[in-house]
mmCIF file of N, CA and C in Angstrom:
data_model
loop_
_atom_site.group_PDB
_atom_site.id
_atom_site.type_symbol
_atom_site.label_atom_id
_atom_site.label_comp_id
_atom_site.label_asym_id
_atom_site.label_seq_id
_atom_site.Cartn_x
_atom_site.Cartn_y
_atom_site.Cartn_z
ATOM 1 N N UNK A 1 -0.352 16.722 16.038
ATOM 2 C CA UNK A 1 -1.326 15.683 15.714
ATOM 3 C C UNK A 1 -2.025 15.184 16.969
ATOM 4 N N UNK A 2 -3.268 15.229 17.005
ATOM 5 C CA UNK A 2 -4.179 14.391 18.245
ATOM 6 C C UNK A 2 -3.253 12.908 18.181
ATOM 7 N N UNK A 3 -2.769 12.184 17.708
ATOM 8 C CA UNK A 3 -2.334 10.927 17.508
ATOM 9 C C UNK A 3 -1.143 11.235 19.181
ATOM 10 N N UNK A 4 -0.349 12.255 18.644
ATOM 11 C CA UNK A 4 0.875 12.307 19.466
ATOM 12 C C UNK A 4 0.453 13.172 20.486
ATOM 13 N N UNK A 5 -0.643 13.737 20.943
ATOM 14 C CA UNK A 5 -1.067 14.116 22.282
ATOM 15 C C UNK A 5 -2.073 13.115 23.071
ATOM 16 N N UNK A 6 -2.180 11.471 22.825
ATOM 17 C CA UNK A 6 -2.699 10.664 23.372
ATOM 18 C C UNK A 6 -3.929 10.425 23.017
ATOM 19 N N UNK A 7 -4.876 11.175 22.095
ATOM 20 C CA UNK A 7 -5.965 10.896 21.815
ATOM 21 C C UNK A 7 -6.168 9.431 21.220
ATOM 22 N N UNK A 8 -6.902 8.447 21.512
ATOM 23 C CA UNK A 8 -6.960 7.641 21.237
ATOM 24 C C UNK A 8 -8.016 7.375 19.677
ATOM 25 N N UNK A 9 -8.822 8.056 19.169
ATOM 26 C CA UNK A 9 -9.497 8.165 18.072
ATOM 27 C C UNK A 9 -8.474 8.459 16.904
ATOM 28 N N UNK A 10 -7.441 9.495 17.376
ATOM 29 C CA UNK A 10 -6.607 9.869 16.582
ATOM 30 C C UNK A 10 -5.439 9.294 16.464
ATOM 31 N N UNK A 11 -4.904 8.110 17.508
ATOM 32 C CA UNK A 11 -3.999 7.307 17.171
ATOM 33 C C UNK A 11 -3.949 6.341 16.336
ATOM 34 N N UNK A 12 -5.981 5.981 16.734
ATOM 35 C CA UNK A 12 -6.455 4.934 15.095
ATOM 36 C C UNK A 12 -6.707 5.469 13.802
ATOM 37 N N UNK A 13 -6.687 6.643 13.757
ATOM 38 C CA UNK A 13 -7.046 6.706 13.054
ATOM 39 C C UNK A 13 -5.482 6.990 11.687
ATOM 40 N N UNK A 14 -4.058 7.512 12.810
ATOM 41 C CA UNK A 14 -2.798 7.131 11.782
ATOM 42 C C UNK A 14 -2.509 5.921 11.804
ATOM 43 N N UNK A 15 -3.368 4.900 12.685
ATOM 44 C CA UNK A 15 -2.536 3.652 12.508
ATOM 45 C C UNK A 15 -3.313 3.200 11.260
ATOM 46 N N UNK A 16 -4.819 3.493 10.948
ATOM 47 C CA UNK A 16 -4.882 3.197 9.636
ATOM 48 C C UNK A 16 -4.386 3.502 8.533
ATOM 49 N N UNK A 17 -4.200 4.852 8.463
ATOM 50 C CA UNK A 17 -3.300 5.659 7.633
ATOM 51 C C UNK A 17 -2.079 4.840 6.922
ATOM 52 N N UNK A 18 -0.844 4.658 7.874
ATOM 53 C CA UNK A 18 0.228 3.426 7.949
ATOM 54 C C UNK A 18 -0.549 1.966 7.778
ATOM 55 N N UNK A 19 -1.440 1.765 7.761
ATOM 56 C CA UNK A 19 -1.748 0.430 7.442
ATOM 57 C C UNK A 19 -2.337 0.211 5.946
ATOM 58 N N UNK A 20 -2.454 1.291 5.471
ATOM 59 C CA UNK A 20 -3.308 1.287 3.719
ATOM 60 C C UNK A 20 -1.631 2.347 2.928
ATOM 61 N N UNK A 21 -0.937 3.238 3.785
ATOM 62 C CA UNK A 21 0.313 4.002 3.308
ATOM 63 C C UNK A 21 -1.004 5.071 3.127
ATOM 64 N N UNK A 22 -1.393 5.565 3.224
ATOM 65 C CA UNK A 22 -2.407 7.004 2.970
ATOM 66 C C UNK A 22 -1.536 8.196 3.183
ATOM 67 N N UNK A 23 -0.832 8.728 2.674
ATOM 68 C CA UNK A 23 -0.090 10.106 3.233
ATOM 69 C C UNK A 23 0.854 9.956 4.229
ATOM 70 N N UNK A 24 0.950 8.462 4.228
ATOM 71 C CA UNK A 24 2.457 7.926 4.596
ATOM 72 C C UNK A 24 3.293 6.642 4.718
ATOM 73 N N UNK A 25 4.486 6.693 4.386
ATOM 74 C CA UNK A 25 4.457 5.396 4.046
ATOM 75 C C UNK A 25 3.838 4.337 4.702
ATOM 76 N N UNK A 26 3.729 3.044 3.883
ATOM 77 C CA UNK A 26 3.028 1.626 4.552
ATOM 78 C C UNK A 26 3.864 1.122 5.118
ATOM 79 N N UNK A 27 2.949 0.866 6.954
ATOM 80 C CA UNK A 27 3.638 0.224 7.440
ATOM 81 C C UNK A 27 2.804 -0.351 8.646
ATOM 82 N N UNK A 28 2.729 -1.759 8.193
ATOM 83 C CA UNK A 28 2.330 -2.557 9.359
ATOM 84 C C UNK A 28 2.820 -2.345 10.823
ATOM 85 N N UNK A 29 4.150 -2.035 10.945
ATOM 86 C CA UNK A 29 4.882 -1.861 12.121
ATOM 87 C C UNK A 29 4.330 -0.633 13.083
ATOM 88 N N UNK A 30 4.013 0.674 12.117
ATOM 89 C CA UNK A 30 3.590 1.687 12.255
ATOM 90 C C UNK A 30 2.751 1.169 13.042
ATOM 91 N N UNK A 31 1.707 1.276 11.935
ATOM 92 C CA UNK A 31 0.205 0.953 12.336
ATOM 93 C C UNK A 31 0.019 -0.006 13.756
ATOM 94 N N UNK A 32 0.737 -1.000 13.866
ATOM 95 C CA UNK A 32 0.598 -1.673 14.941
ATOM 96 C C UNK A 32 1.208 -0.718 16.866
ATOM 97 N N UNK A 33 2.058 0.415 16.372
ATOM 98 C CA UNK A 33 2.157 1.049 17.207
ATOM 99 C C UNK A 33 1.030 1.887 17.589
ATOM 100 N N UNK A 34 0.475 2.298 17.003
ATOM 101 C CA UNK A 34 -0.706 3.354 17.084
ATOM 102 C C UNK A 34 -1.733 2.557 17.516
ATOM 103 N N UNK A 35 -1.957 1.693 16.578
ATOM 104 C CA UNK A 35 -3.260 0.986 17.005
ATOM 105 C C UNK A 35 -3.022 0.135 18.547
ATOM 106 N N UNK A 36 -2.104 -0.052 19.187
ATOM 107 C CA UNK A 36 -1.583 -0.506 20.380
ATOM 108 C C UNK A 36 -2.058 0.867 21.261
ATOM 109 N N UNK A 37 -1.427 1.642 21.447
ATOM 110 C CA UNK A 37 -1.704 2.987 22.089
ATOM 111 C C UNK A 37 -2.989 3.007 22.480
ATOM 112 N N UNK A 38 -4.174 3.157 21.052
ATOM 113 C CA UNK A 38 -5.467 3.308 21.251
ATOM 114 C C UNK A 38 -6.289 2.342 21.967
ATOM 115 N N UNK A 39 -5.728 1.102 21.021
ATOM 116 C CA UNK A 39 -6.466 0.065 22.150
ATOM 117 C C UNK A 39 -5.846 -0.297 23.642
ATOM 118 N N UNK A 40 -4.911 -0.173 23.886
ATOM 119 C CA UNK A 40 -5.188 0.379 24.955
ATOM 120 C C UNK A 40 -5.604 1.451 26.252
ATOM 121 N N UNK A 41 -6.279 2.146 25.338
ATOM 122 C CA UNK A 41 -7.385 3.279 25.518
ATOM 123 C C UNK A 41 -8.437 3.005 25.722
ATOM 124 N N UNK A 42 -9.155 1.571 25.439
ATOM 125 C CA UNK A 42 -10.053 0.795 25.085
ATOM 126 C C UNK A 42 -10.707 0.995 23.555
ATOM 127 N N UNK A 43 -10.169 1.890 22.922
ATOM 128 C CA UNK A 43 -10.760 2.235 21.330
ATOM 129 C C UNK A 43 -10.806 0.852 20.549
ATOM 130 N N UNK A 44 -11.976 0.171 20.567
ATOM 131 C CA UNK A 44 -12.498 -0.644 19.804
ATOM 132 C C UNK A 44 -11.959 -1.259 18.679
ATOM 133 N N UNK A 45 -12.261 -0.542 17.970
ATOM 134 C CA UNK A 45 -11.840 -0.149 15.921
ATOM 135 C C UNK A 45 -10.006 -1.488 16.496
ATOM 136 N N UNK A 46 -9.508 -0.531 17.517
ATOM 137 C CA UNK A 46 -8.222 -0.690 16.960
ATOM 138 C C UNK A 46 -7.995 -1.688 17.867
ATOM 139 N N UNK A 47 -8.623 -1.900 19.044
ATOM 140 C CA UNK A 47 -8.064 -3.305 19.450
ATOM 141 C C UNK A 47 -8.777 -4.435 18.609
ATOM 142 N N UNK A 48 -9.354 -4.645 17.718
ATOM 143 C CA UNK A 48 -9.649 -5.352 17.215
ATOM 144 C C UNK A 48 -8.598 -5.813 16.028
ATOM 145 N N UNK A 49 -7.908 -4.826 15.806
ATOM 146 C CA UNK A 49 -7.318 -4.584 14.648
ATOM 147 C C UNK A 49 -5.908 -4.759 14.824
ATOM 148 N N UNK A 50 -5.667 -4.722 16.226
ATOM 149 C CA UNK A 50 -3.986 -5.090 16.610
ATOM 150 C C UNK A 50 -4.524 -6.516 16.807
ATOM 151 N N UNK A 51 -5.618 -7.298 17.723
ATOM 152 C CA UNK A 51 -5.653 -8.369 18.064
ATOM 153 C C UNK A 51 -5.224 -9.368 16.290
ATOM 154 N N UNK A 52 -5.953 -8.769 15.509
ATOM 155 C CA UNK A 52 -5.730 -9.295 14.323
ATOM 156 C C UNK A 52 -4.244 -9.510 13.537
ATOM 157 N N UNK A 53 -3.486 -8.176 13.626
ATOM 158 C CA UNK A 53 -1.890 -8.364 13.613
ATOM 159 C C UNK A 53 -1.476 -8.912 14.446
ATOM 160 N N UNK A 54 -1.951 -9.130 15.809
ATOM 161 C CA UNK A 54 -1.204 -10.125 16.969
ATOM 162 C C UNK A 54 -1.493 -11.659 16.296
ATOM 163 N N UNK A 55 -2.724 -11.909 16.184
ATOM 164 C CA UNK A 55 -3.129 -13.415 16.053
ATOM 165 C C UNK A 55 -2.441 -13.749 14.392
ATOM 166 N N UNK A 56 -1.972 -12.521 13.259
ATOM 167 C CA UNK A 56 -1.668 -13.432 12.241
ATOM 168 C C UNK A 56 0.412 -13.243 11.931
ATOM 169 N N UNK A 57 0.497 -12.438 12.732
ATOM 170 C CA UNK A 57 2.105 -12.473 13.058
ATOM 171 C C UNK A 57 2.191 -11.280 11.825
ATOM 172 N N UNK A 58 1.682 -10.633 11.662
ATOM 173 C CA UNK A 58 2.179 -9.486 10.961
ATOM 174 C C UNK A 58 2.805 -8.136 11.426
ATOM 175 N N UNK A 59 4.081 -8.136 10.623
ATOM 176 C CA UNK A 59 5.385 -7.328 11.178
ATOM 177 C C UNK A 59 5.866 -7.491 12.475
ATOM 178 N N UNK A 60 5.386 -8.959 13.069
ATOM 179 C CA UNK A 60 5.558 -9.452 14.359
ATOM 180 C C UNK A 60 6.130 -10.568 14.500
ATOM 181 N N UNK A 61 6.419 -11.304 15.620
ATOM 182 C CA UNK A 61 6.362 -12.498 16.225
ATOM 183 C C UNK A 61 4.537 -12.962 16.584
ATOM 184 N N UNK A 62 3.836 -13.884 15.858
ATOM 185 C CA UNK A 62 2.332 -14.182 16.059
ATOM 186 C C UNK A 62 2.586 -14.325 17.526
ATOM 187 N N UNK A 63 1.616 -14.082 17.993
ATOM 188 C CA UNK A 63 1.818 -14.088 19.843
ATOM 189 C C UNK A 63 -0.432 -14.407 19.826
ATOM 190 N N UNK A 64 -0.773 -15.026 20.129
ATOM 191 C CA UNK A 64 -2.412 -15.966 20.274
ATOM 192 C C UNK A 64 -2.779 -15.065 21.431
ATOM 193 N N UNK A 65 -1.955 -14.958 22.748
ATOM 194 C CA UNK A 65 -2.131 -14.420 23.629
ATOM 195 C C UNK A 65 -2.863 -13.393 24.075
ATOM 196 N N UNK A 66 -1.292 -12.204 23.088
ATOM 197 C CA UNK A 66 -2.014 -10.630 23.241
ATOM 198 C C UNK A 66 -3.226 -11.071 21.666
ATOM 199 N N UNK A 67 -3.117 -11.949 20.990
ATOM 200 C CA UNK A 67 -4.708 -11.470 20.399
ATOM 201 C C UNK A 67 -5.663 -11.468 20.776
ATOM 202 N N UNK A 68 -5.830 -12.681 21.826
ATOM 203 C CA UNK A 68 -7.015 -12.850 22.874
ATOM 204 C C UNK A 68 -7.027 -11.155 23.778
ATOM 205 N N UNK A 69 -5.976 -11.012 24.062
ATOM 206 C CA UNK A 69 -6.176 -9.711 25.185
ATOM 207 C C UNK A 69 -7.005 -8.470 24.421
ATOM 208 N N UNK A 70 -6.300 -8.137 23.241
ATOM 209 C CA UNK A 70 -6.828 -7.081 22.159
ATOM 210 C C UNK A 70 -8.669 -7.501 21.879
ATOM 211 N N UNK A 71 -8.727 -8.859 21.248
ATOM 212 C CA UNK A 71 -10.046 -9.275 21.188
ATOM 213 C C UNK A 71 -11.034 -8.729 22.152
ATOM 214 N N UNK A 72 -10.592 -9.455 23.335
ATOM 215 C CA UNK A 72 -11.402 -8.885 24.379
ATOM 216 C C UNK A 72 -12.050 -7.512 25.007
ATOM 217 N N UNK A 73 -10.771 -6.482 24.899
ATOM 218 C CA UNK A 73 -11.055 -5.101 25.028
ATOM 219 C C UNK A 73 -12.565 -5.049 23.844
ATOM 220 N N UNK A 74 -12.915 -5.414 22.668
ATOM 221 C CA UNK A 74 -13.489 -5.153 21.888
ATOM 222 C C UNK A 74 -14.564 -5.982 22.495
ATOM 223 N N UNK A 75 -14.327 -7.261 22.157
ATOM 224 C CA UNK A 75 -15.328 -7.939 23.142
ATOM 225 C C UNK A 75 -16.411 -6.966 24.214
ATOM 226 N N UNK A 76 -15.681 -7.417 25.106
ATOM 227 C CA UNK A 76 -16.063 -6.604 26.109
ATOM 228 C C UNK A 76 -16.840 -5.400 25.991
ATOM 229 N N UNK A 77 -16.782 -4.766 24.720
ATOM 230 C CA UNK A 77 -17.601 -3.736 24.431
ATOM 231 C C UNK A 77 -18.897 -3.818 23.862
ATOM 232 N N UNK A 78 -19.210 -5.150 23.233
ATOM 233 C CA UNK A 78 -20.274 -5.426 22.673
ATOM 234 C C UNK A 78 -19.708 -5.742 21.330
ATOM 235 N N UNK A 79 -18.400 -5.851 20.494
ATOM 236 C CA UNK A 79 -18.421 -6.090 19.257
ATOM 237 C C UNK A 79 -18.423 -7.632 18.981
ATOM 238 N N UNK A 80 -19.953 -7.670 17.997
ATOM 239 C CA UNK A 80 -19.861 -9.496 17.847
ATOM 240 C C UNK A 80 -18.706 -9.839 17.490
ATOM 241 N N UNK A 81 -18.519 -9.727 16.520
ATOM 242 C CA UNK A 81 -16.875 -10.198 15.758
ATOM 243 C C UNK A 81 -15.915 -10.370 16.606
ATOM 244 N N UNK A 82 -15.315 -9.293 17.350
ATOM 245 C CA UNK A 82 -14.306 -9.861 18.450
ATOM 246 C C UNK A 82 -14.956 -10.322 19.702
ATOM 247 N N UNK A 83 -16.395 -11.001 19.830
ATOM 248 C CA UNK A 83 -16.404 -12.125 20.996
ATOM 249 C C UNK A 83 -16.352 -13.142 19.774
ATOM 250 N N UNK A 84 -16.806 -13.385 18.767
ATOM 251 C CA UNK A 84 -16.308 -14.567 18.120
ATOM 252 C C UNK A 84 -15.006 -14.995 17.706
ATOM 253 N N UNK A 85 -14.041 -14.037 17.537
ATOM 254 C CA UNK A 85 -12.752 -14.008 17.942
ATOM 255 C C UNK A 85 -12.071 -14.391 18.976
ATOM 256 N N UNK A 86 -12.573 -13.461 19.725
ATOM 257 C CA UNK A 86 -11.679 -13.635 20.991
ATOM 258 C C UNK A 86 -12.241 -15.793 21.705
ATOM 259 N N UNK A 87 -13.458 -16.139 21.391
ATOM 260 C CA UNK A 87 -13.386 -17.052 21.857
ATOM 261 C C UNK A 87 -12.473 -18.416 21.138
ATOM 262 N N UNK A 88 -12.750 -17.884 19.600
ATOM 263 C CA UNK A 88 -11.761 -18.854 18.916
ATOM 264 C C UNK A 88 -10.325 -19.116 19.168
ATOM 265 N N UNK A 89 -10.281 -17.568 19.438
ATOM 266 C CA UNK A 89 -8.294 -17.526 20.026
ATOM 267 C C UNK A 89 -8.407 -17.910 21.265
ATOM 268 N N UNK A 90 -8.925 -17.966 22.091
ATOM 269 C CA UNK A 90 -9.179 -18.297 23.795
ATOM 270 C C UNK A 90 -8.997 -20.050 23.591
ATOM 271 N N UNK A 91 -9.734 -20.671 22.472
ATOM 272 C CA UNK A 91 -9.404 -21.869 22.214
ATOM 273 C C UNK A 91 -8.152 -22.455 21.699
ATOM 274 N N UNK A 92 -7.814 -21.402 20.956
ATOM 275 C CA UNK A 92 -6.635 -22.228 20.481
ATOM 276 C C UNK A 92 -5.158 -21.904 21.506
ATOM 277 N N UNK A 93 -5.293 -21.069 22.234
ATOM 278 C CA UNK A 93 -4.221 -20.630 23.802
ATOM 279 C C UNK A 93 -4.577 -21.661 24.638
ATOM 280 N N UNK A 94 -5.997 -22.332 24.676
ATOM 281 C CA UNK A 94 -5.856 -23.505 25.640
ATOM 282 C C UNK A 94 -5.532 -24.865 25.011
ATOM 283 N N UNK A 95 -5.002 -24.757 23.481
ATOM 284 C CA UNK A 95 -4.508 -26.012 23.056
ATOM 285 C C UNK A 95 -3.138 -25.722 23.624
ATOM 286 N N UNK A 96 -2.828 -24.865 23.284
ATOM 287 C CA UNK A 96 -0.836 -24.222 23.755
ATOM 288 C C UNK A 96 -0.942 -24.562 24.778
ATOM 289 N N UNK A 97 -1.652 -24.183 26.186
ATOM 290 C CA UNK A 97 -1.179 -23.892 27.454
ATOM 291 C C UNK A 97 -0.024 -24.903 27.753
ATOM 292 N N UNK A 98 -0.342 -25.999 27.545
ATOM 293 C CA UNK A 98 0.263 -27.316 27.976
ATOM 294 C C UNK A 98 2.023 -27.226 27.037
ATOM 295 N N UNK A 99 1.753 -26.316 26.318
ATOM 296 C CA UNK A 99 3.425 -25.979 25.787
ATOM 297 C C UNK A 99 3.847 -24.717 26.346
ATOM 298 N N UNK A 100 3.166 -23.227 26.486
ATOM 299 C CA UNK A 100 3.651 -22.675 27.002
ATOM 300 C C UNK A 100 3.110 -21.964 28.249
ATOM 301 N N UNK A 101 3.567 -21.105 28.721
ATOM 302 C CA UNK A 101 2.963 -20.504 30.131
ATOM 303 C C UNK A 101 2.418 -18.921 29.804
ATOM 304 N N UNK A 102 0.839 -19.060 29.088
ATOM 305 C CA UNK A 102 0.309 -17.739 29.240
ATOM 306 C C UNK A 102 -0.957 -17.175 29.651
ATOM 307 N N UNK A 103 -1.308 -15.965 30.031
ATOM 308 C CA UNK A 103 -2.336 -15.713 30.769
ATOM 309 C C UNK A 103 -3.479 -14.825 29.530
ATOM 310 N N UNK A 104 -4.077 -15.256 29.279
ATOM 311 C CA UNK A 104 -4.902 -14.221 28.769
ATOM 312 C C UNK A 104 -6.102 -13.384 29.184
ATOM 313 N N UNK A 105 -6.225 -13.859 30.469
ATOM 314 C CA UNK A 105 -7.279 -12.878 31.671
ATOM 315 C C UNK A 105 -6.852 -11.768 31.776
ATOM 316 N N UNK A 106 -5.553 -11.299 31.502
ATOM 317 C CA UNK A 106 -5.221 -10.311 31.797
ATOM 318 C C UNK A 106 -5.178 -9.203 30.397
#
């Protein structure tokens, strides 16, 4: 599979797969592995799409943080949606800061 030789088009494209069960089982967990991989590839589609399982705690611990980080990769690319994202979550990490200690520049 392109997925498991690093291609990043093809890692999003089983993490959707696992995220609808398409020809394999459903699984958020899945999907959030793959789509992690890619976006950090910079593949768009899917950092948008982990930032979204990051920011709503699905098959996770919610973490605001890495959603801002995921957002941004997309951001950063020109996608409106994740700069309107990423700034909403950028807001609500600077209500936290003052509870916890995180960086989302990075």
């Amino acid at each position: 599979l392109a997925a498991d030789q690093g291609h990043a088009e093809g890692q999003g494209n089983l993490a959707e797969m696992y995220r609808v069960g398409e020809g394999v089982p459903r699984s958020i967990i899945q999907a959030a592995v793959y789509y992690r991989l890619a976006a950090d590839q910079g593949h768009v589609e899917s950092a948008s799409n982990m930032a979204l399982i990051c920011q709503g705690g699905m098959g996770q611990p919610q973490n605001l943080s890495l959603a801002a980080r995921y957002y941004r990769i997309s951001a950063d690319k020109g996608d409106a949606y994740a700069q309107s994202k990423f700034a909403q979550v950028k807001k609500d990490v600077a209500h936290l800061q003052p509870l916890f200690s995180c960086n989302i520049n990075k």
